[in-house]
Coordinates of C-alpha atoms and ligand atoms in Angstrom, one line a residue:
Chain A
M1 CA -147.7 80.7 56.1
N2 CA -143.5 81.3 56.5
V3 CA -142.9 84.2 58.8
L4 CA -139.5 84.2 57.7
R5 CA -139.7 84.5 54.7
D6 CA -141.9 86.7 54.8
T7 CA -139.7 89.1 56.4
V8 CA -137.2 88.9 54.2
I9 CA -138.6 89.6 51.8
L10 CA -140.9 92.5 53.6
F11 CA -137.1 93.6 54.9
K12 CA -135.2 93.4 51.5
R13 CA -137.6 95.6 49.9
S14 CA -136.7 99.1 53.1
M15 CA -134.0 98.1 52.9
R16 CA -134.5 98.8 48.9
H17 CA -136.1 102.4 50.2
I18 CA -132.8 103.3 52.3
Q19 CA -131.1 101.9 49.0
H20 CA -133.4 104.9 46.9
S21 CA -133.0 107.4 48.8
P22 CA -129.6 106.8 51.4
D23 CA -129.9 110.8 53.2
T24 CA -132.2 108.4 56.0
I25 CA -129.1 107.0 57.1
I26 CA -127.0 110.8 56.9
T27 CA -129.7 112.5 58.3
V28 CA -129.9 110.4 61.1
A29 CA -126.0 109.6 62.1
I30 CA -125.9 113.6 61.0
I31 CA -127.4 115.5 64.3
P32 CA -125.5 113.2 66.9
I33 CA -121.6 113.8 64.1
M34 CA -122.3 118.0 65.0
I35 CA -123.7 117.3 68.8
M36 CA -119.9 115.6 69.0
L37 CA -117.9 118.3 67.3
L38 CA -119.4 120.4 69.0
L39 CA -119.0 119.1 72.5
V40 CA -115.4 118.2 72.1
Y41 CA -113.8 121.1 70.2
V42 CA -116.1 124.3 71.8
Y43 CA -116.9 122.6 74.7
G44 CA -114.6 120.0 75.0
G45 CA -112.0 122.5 77.0
A46 CA -114.6 123.3 79.6
I47 CA -115.4 120.2 80.2
K48 CA -112.6 118.2 80.1
T49 CA -111.7 119.3 83.2
S50 CA -115.3 118.3 85.3
T51 CA -115.0 115.2 83.6
G52 CA -110.9 114.7 85.1
T53 CA -110.8 112.3 81.6
D54 CA -108.3 112.9 78.9
N55 CA -110.0 111.7 76.8
Y56 CA -113.6 113.1 76.1
V57 CA -114.0 111.6 72.1
N58 CA -114.2 108.1 75.0
Y59 CA -115.9 109.6 77.7
M60 CA -119.3 111.1 75.4
L61 CA -119.4 108.6 72.5
P62 CA -121.1 105.9 74.6
G63 CA -124.2 108.6 74.7
I64 CA -123.9 109.8 70.8
L65 CA -124.7 105.6 70.0
L66 CA -127.8 106.3 71.9
M67 CA -128.4 110.0 70.6
S68 CA -128.7 108.2 67.5
I69 CA -130.8 105.7 67.8
A70 CA -133.4 107.4 69.1
S71 CA -132.8 109.9 66.5
G72 CA -132.6 106.9 64.0
V73 CA -135.9 105.3 65.2
A74 CA -138.2 108.1 64.4
Y75 CA -138.0 106.7 60.5
T76 CA -139.9 102.9 61.9
A77 CA -142.5 104.4 62.9
Y78 CA -142.6 106.9 59.9
R79 CA -142.3 104.5 57.4
I80 CA -144.4 102.6 59.1
F81 CA -147.1 105.1 59.2
L82 CA -146.7 105.0 55.7
D83 CA -147.7 102.0 54.7
M84 CA -150.9 102.0 57.5
Q85 CA -152.0 105.7 54.4
K86 CA -151.3 104.2 50.9
G87 CA -153.9 100.9 52.4
I88 CA -149.9 98.9 51.5
I89 CA -151.1 96.6 55.0
A90 CA -153.9 96.2 54.1
R91 CA -153.1 94.3 50.3
L92 CA -150.6 93.0 52.4
H93 CA -153.0 91.8 54.9
S94 CA -155.5 90.8 51.6
M95 CA -152.3 89.2 50.4
P96 CA -150.9 84.6 52.1
V97 CA -148.6 87.0 53.6
S98 CA -147.6 86.0 57.7
R99 CA -148.7 89.0 59.3
S100 CA -146.5 89.1 62.4
A101 CA -143.9 90.0 58.5
V102 CA -145.8 93.2 57.7
L103 CA -144.2 94.6 61.4
W104 CA -140.9 92.6 61.4
G105 CA -139.8 93.0 58.4
H106 CA -139.1 96.9 59.9
V107 CA -138.2 95.8 62.6
M108 CA -134.9 94.0 60.8
T109 CA -134.8 96.9 59.3
S110 CA -134.5 99.3 61.9
L111 CA -131.7 96.9 63.3
V112 CA -129.6 97.3 60.0
S113 CA -130.6 101.1 58.7
N114 CA -129.6 101.7 62.9
A115 CA -126.4 99.9 63.1
I116 CA -124.7 101.3 59.8
S117 CA -125.9 104.6 61.6
L118 CA -123.4 104.0 64.0
M119 CA -120.5 102.6 62.2
I120 CA -120.6 106.2 60.4
I121 CA -120.6 107.6 63.5
F122 CA -118.3 105.7 64.7
L123 CA -115.8 106.6 61.6
V124 CA -115.8 110.1 63.3
A125 CA -115.5 109.4 65.8
L126 CA -112.7 107.2 64.6
V127 CA -110.7 109.8 63.8
M128 CA -111.0 112.2 66.2
G129 CA -109.3 111.2 68.5
F130 CA -111.1 107.8 70.1
R131 CA -109.0 105.0 71.4
S132 CA -110.4 101.8 72.8
S133 CA -108.2 99.0 74.1
A134 CA -110.4 96.4 74.9
E135 CA -111.0 93.4 74.3
L136 CA -112.9 91.6 71.5
T137 CA -115.7 90.4 73.8
A138 CA -116.6 92.6 75.5
W139 CA -116.7 95.2 72.1
L140 CA -119.2 91.7 70.9
A141 CA -121.1 93.3 74.4
A142 CA -120.9 96.2 73.4
A143 CA -122.3 95.9 69.6
G144 CA -124.8 93.6 71.9
I145 CA -126.3 96.6 74.0
L146 CA -126.7 98.6 70.9
M147 CA -129.1 96.1 69.3
L148 CA -130.5 95.4 72.7
F149 CA -131.1 98.8 73.0
T150 CA -132.4 99.6 68.8
L151 CA -135.3 96.8 69.7
A152 CA -136.0 98.0 72.1
L153 CA -136.7 101.0 71.1
T154 CA -138.0 100.1 67.6
W155 CA -140.6 98.3 69.2
L156 CA -141.7 101.6 70.6
A157 CA -141.4 103.1 66.9
V158 CA -144.0 100.5 66.2
I159 CA -146.8 101.8 68.3
P160 CA -146.9 105.9 67.4
G161 CA -146.2 104.3 63.7
L162 CA -149.3 102.4 63.6
T163 CA -151.8 104.3 65.5
A164 CA -151.1 108.4 65.4
K165 CA -152.9 110.4 62.5
S166 CA -150.2 112.4 61.0
I167 CA -146.5 112.3 60.0
E168 CA -145.6 114.8 62.3
G169 CA -147.3 112.1 65.8
A170 CA -145.7 108.8 64.0
S171 CA -142.7 110.7 64.6
G172 CA -142.7 113.2 67.6
F173 CA -142.1 110.8 69.9
S174 CA -138.6 110.4 69.7
Y175 CA -137.9 113.5 70.1
P176 CA -138.1 113.4 73.9
L177 CA -136.1 110.0 73.3
I178 CA -133.3 112.2 72.3
F179 CA -132.7 114.6 74.2
L180 CA -132.7 111.9 77.6
P181 CA -129.0 111.3 76.6
F182 CA -127.9 115.8 77.9
I183 CA -129.5 114.2 82.0
S184 CA -127.6 111.9 81.9
S185 CA -124.2 111.1 82.7
A186 CA -123.7 110.4 79.0
F187 CA -122.1 114.4 78.3
V188 CA -121.3 115.5 82.0
P189 CA -120.8 113.4 85.3
T190 CA -124.2 113.8 86.4
A191 CA -122.4 114.7 90.2
T192 CA -122.7 118.4 89.3
M193 CA -126.4 118.0 88.3
P194 CA -128.4 119.8 90.6
A195 CA -130.8 117.2 93.1
L196 CA -133.3 116.8 91.9
V197 CA -133.1 115.8 87.7
R198 CA -129.2 113.9 89.5
A199 CA -131.5 112.1 91.2
F200 CA -134.0 111.3 87.6
A201 CA -129.9 111.5 85.1
E202 CA -129.0 108.0 87.7
N203 CA -132.0 106.3 87.8
Q204 CA -133.0 106.7 84.1
P205 CA -132.4 103.8 81.2
V206 CA -129.5 105.8 79.6
T207 CA -127.3 106.5 82.9
A208 CA -126.8 102.5 83.0
I209 CA -126.3 101.9 79.4
V210 CA -123.7 104.5 78.9
N211 CA -122.1 103.6 81.9
S212 CA -121.9 100.1 80.9
L213 CA -121.0 101.5 76.8
R214 CA -117.9 103.7 78.1
A215 CA -117.4 100.5 80.5
L216 CA -116.9 98.0 78.0
L217 CA -115.1 99.4 75.9
G218 CA -112.8 101.3 78.5
G219 CA -111.1 97.6 79.1
Q220 CA -112.7 98.6 82.6
A221 CA -115.2 96.2 85.0
V222 CA -118.7 96.7 83.7
G223 CA -119.9 96.3 87.6
S224 CA -123.8 96.2 88.7
D225 CA -124.7 98.7 85.9
I226 CA -124.6 95.9 82.5
W227 CA -127.5 94.7 84.5
T228 CA -128.9 97.1 84.9
A229 CA -128.4 98.7 81.6
L230 CA -130.0 95.0 80.8
A231 CA -132.9 95.1 82.6
W232 CA -134.6 98.2 81.5
C233 CA -134.0 96.8 77.4
I234 CA -135.4 94.1 78.0
G235 CA -138.2 95.6 80.1
V236 CA -139.0 98.0 77.8
T237 CA -138.2 95.5 74.9
I238 CA -141.8 93.2 76.4
F239 CA -143.7 96.8 77.0
A240 CA -142.7 98.3 74.3
Y241 CA -143.8 94.4 71.9
F242 CA -146.9 93.5 74.0
F243 CA -148.7 97.8 73.0
A244 CA -147.2 97.1 69.4
M245 CA -149.2 94.3 69.1
R246 CA -151.9 95.4 70.7
A247 CA -152.3 98.6 68.2
Y248 CA -151.1 96.4 65.4
K249 CA -154.3 94.3 66.2
R250 CA -156.7 97.1 65.7
V251 CA -155.9 97.3 62.5
Chain B
M1 CA -166.8 72.2 41.8
T2 CA -170.3 75.1 42.3
N3 CA -170.2 78.1 39.9
I4 CA -170.4 80.6 42.6
A5 CA -167.6 82.4 43.0
I6 CA -167.9 85.1 45.8
E7 CA -171.2 85.0 48.0
T8 CA -173.0 86.4 50.9
K9 CA -175.4 85.9 53.4
G10 CA -176.8 88.5 55.6
L11 CA -174.3 90.1 56.6
K12 CA -174.6 93.4 58.6
K13 CA -172.2 95.6 59.7
A14 CA -172.5 98.8 61.9
F15 CA -169.6 101.6 62.8
K16 CA -170.1 102.3 66.2
A17 CA -173.4 102.7 65.8
T18 CA -173.7 103.0 63.0
S19 CA -175.4 100.2 61.0
V20 CA -173.5 100.0 57.2
L21 CA -174.6 97.4 56.4
K22 CA -177.8 95.9 56.8
G23 CA -177.9 92.4 55.2
V24 CA -176.7 92.3 52.5
D25 CA -176.9 88.6 50.3
L26 CA -174.7 88.4 46.6
E27 CA -174.0 86.1 44.5
V28 CA -171.2 86.6 42.4
R29 CA -170.2 83.8 39.3
R30 CA -167.0 82.2 38.3
G31 CA -165.8 84.6 35.7
E32 CA -168.1 86.9 36.2
I33 CA -167.6 90.7 35.9
F34 CA -170.2 92.0 38.7
A35 CA -170.6 95.5 39.1
L36 CA -171.6 96.5 43.0
L37 CA -173.1 100.2 42.4
G38 CA -173.8 102.1 45.0
S39 CA -172.8 106.0 45.5
N40 CA -170.7 107.5 48.5
G41 CA -171.3 106.2 51.7
A42 CA -173.6 103.5 50.7
G43 CA -170.9 100.7 52.8
K44 CA -169.6 99.1 49.1
T45 CA -165.9 99.2 50.4
T46 CA -167.3 97.7 54.0
V47 CA -169.0 94.7 52.0
V48 CA -165.0 95.2 49.8
N49 CA -162.5 94.4 53.4
I50 CA -165.5 91.8 55.0
L51 CA -165.1 89.5 51.4
S52 CA -160.9 90.1 51.3
T53 CA -161.1 89.4 55.2
L54 CA -159.8 93.0 56.3
L55 CA -162.8 93.2 58.7
K56 CA -165.2 91.2 60.0
P57 CA -168.8 90.7 60.3
D58 CA -171.1 91.6 62.9
S59 CA -173.1 88.7 61.6
G60 CA -174.3 86.4 58.6
T61 CA -171.6 84.7 57.0
A62 CA -169.1 85.7 53.6
S63 CA -167.5 83.1 51.4
V64 CA -165.3 83.4 48.8
C65 CA -164.5 79.5 46.3
G66 CA -167.0 77.7 49.2
F67 CA -163.7 79.0 51.9
D68 CA -165.0 81.0 55.1
T69 CA -164.1 85.0 55.5
Q70 CA -164.4 84.0 59.0
R71 CA -163.4 79.7 59.4
Q72 CA -160.7 80.0 56.4
P73 CA -159.4 83.5 56.0
E74 CA -156.2 81.5 55.4
R75 CA -157.3 80.5 52.4
V76 CA -159.6 83.4 51.2
R77 CA -156.4 84.6 51.1
E78 CA -154.6 81.9 48.9
Q79 CA -157.7 82.8 45.8
I80 CA -157.7 86.3 46.2
S81 CA -156.9 89.8 44.9
L82 CA -157.4 93.0 46.3
T83 CA -157.6 96.4 44.6
G84 CA -158.5 99.1 47.4
Q85 CA -160.3 101.8 46.1
F86 CA -156.9 103.8 46.5
A87 CA -153.7 102.5 45.0
A88 CA -151.4 100.8 47.5
V89 CA -148.6 100.9 45.5
D90 CA -144.8 101.5 47.3
G91 CA -143.5 105.1 45.1
M92 CA -140.5 104.5 46.8
L93 CA -140.1 101.0 44.7
T94 CA -140.0 100.9 41.0
G95 CA -142.9 99.6 39.0
H96 CA -140.8 96.4 38.3
E97 CA -139.4 97.2 42.5
N98 CA -143.3 96.8 43.2
L99 CA -144.4 93.6 40.5
M100 CA -141.6 91.3 41.9
L101 CA -141.9 92.0 45.4
M102 CA -145.2 90.3 44.8
A103 CA -144.2 87.7 43.0
E104 CA -141.7 87.2 46.1
L105 CA -144.3 87.5 48.5
R106 CA -146.8 84.8 46.4
S107 CA -143.7 82.6 45.4
V108 CA -144.3 82.8 42.0
S109 CA -141.7 81.1 40.5
N110 CA -141.0 83.2 37.5
P111 CA -140.9 87.3 39.0
T112 CA -138.6 88.6 36.4
Q113 CA -140.2 87.1 33.8
I114 CA -143.7 88.1 35.0
A115 CA -142.9 91.3 36.3
N116 CA -141.5 91.9 33.0
R117 CA -144.9 90.2 31.0
L118 CA -147.5 92.1 32.6
L119 CA -145.3 95.5 32.2
N120 CA -145.6 95.0 28.7
Q121 CA -149.5 93.9 29.7
F122 CA -150.3 97.5 31.0
G123 CA -148.0 99.7 28.6
L124 CA -145.4 100.6 31.5
S125 CA -142.7 99.1 30.2
D126 CA -140.5 102.8 29.2
A127 CA -141.3 104.1 33.1
G128 CA -140.7 100.4 34.7
N129 CA -137.6 100.9 36.0
K130 CA -139.3 104.7 37.7
R131 CA -139.7 105.5 40.7
A132 CA -143.4 104.1 40.9
D133 CA -143.9 108.0 42.9
T134 CA -144.0 109.9 39.8
Y135 CA -146.2 108.5 37.6
S136 CA -149.5 109.6 36.7
G137 CA -153.0 108.7 38.5
G138 CA -154.1 106.5 35.0
M139 CA -150.2 104.7 35.7
T140 CA -150.3 104.3 38.8
R141 CA -154.1 102.4 38.7
R142 CA -152.4 100.2 35.7
L143 CA -149.5 99.5 38.0
D144 CA -152.6 99.1 41.4
I145 CA -153.9 96.7 39.4
A146 CA -151.0 94.4 36.9
M147 CA -149.8 94.0 41.3
S148 CA -153.0 92.3 41.9
L149 CA -152.7 90.6 39.5
V150 CA -148.8 88.7 39.8
G151 CA -150.1 84.7 40.8
T152 CA -153.1 84.9 38.9
P153 CA -155.8 84.9 41.6
A154 CA -159.1 83.0 41.1
V155 CA -161.1 85.6 41.6
I156 CA -160.0 90.1 41.9
F157 CA -162.1 93.2 44.5
L158 CA -161.7 96.5 42.4
D159 CA -162.7 98.8 45.1
E160 CA -164.0 101.8 42.3
P161 CA -161.2 101.9 40.3
T162 CA -161.3 104.5 38.3
T163 CA -162.5 106.8 41.0
G164 CA -160.3 110.0 40.6
L165 CA -159.0 109.8 37.7
D166 CA -159.5 111.9 34.6
P167 CA -161.5 110.6 31.2
E168 CA -158.0 109.7 30.3
G169 CA -157.3 107.5 32.9
R170 CA -160.7 106.0 33.4
L171 CA -160.8 104.5 29.6
E172 CA -156.8 103.0 30.7
V173 CA -158.8 101.0 32.8
W174 CA -161.4 99.6 31.6
K175 CA -159.2 98.7 28.5
T176 CA -157.4 96.7 31.5
I177 CA -160.6 95.7 33.3
Q178 CA -162.0 94.0 29.9
K179 CA -159.0 92.7 28.8
L180 CA -159.3 90.7 32.6
A181 CA -163.1 89.6 31.7
Q182 CA -161.1 87.7 28.7
G183 CA -158.2 86.0 30.9
G184 CA -161.4 84.0 32.9
T185 CA -160.8 85.6 36.3
T186 CA -163.6 86.8 38.6
I187 CA -163.8 90.5 38.4
L188 CA -166.2 91.6 41.9
L189 CA -165.6 95.8 40.9
T190 CA -167.2 98.4 42.8
T191 CA -168.6 101.8 41.6
Q192 CA -170.8 105.3 41.9
Q193 CA -171.0 104.9 38.2
L194 CA -173.9 102.6 35.5
E195 CA -172.5 104.7 33.1
E196 CA -168.8 101.5 34.8
A197 CA -171.6 99.0 35.4
E198 CA -173.0 99.1 32.6
Q199 CA -168.9 99.3 30.2
L200 CA -167.7 96.5 32.7
A201 CA -170.1 94.4 33.9
N202 CA -172.4 91.6 33.1
R203 CA -174.9 92.0 36.2
I204 CA -174.9 95.2 38.8
A205 CA -176.0 94.6 42.5
I206 CA -177.3 98.3 43.7
L207 CA -176.3 98.6 47.5
H208 CA -178.6 101.2 48.7
D209 CA -179.4 102.4 52.8
G210 CA -177.5 98.7 53.8
R211 CA -179.0 96.4 51.3
I212 CA -178.8 95.0 48.9
I213 CA -182.0 96.9 46.7
A214 CA -182.0 94.6 43.1
S215 CA -179.8 92.8 41.1
G216 CA -179.9 91.4 37.6
T217 CA -177.8 91.5 34.4
L218 CA -178.1 96.1 32.8
N219 CA -182.1 94.5 30.8
E220 CA -182.9 93.8 34.3
L221 CA -182.2 96.8 36.2
K222 CA -184.7 98.1 33.4
Q223 CA -187.3 96.4 33.4
L224 CA -187.4 97.6 37.0
F225 CA -187.9 100.7 35.6
P226 CA -191.2 102.2 33.7
P227 CA -190.9 101.7 30.3
A228 CA -192.5 104.9 29.4
K229 CA -189.7 106.8 31.8
L230 CA -187.2 105.0 29.6
E231 CA -188.1 105.7 26.0
Y232 CA -188.1 109.3 26.9
I233 CA -184.7 108.7 28.8
E234 CA -182.3 106.9 26.4
K235 CA -179.3 105.2 27.3
Q236 CA -178.8 108.5 29.8
V237 CA -179.9 106.3 32.9
T238 CA -178.4 107.7 36.2
L239 CA -177.6 105.3 39.0
E240 CA -179.7 108.1 41.4
E241 CA -183.2 107.9 39.0
I242 CA -183.0 103.4 38.6
F243 CA -183.3 103.4 42.1
L244 CA -185.4 106.3 43.1
A245 CA -188.1 104.6 40.2
I246 CA -186.8 100.5 42.8
V247 CA -187.2 102.6 46.1
G248 CA -190.2 104.9 45.2
N249 CA -191.9 100.9 42.6
K250 CA -191.1 99.8 47.3
T251 CA -192.7 103.0 48.9
A252 CA -196.2 102.8 46.2
E253 CA -196.2 98.8 46.9
V254 CA -196.3 98.6 50.6
A255 CA -199.4 101.3 49.6
R256 CA -201.2 99.6 48.6
Ligands
ADP301 N1 -163.0 102.0 60.5 C1 -164.5 103.0 59.6 N2 -165.4 103.4 61.3 C2 -166.3 104.5 61.6 N3 -167.2 104.7 60.3 C3 -167.0 104.1 58.8 C4 -165.9 103.2 59.4 N4 -165.9 102.9 57.2 C5 -166.3 102.7 57.3 N5 -167.3 104.3 57.6 C6 -168.3 104.9 57.9 O1 -169.4 103.7 56.8 C7 -170.3 103.5 56.3 C8 -169.3 103.2 54.6 O2 -168.5 103.0 54.1 P1 -167.9 103.0 53.5 O3 -167.4 101.5 53.0 O4 -166.3 102.4 52.5 O5 -169.0 103.2 52.2 P2 -168.2 103.5 49.7 O6 -167.1 102.5 49.4 O7 -169.7 102.8 49.0 O8 -168.2 105.2 49.6 C9 -169.8 105.2 55.2 O9 -170.5 106.6 56.3 C10 -168.9 105.8 56.8 O10 -167.7 107.1 56.8
MG302 MG1 -166.0 102.4 49.0

């Protein structure tokens, strides 16, 4: 039995799903792109004055990227749910196939397909005027944080994928996550928000992650936000992995 | 090496308060087609799931090719192939891709060749490059069974392979299973229909109320049936009538 080998085979299998219907990647990218267009070209003038930035695309791109990941992982829950429903997981479990590879194949697929969606959004942002003076190491750090964030939300998505009773139940968990960037520092500074909302916004993970990404891509010092961001990503990953494995044992 | 491919002893399983298996003893010989006959909800799938390591019994033992399903599940999985009650094919993949996936996971040395040969054997060559979710019920079931043959497992479980198929699809699948048997594979199939067991199986066991109430060849089972009645209904004996007769006999014995 070979976890790595089986993971690669099952990863290739669900990547082939995406090949057969690439619209899943487009669908994931399209809503964040629309919101980006809306924020920049419709509300942009008004927002710009309150943020005090001269390049609003730079300002909001990190939040848009996180939103894309939050909606992208819903597909992981959906694919695992379908595999459960169709008896494909049972079939794999009756074969000489590593059990954990069955989940890791989906997790790997999530990492890769979300990265492709992010790249599409990124290209659109470039056209819209995104510019960065960051060095390579800062870029790599930003990519690393995005990957960790994807990993954390993907393991979170595994839980409803394994336990949901319906397709809606499997993907519904992602809706609140998609909206988290709106109540954070992603699109407007938190300072203008009402006290209670502001307290939530400043202490929820998206703010620390967005601030870190913004600093990294802007070629500025990241400060302590990056540690908060890393702690959130790693913490959620461990928490979600634990509960996902617990749910998996009951399958 | 023994002649026994599958053996269960005193298999018990309950789901919460419902006791489904109350001590199931089975013995399936190598190379035979064995039918586990029982009405809906009798516990056939539960037996198959225990044998294919998906479920643990509450007590009793089950072994496949001499390997214990609980202590050596990995070894069991190397011997078996499960075609579950509902076809487990990946609808997003083509028939060919589904077979390739099985071949890669089972590390057969010539996956493409195997996939093409099986498509051919199951009359799916023309549909091989179409997505499996465009297949008819009969085609899906044939692909499902073909996927189970990759890597030539010693024992194959077919859980109600023809339930839900139209008569034409049913005949297609029957032919497929008959061909398999000629290849020397041990097959445990479950069914609700006596006719299906009669068509396909060398030996039959009837699962009722959590126990095997009768087992043997079709002729042996018919012996358990009152001869006068047998003449009257000839070959139209239904499962219901056979087990009603057996259950009836038992009650009569107890009364005596
Ligand atoms: N996972 C489960 N949880 C609760 N009850 C179950 C479960 N699986 C099967 N059962 C119950 O056990 C009985 C036998 O089921 P099953 O083995 O599927 O029968 P069959 O395959 O002969 O139709 C049924 O009454 C069914 O409702
Ligand atoms: Mg069943």
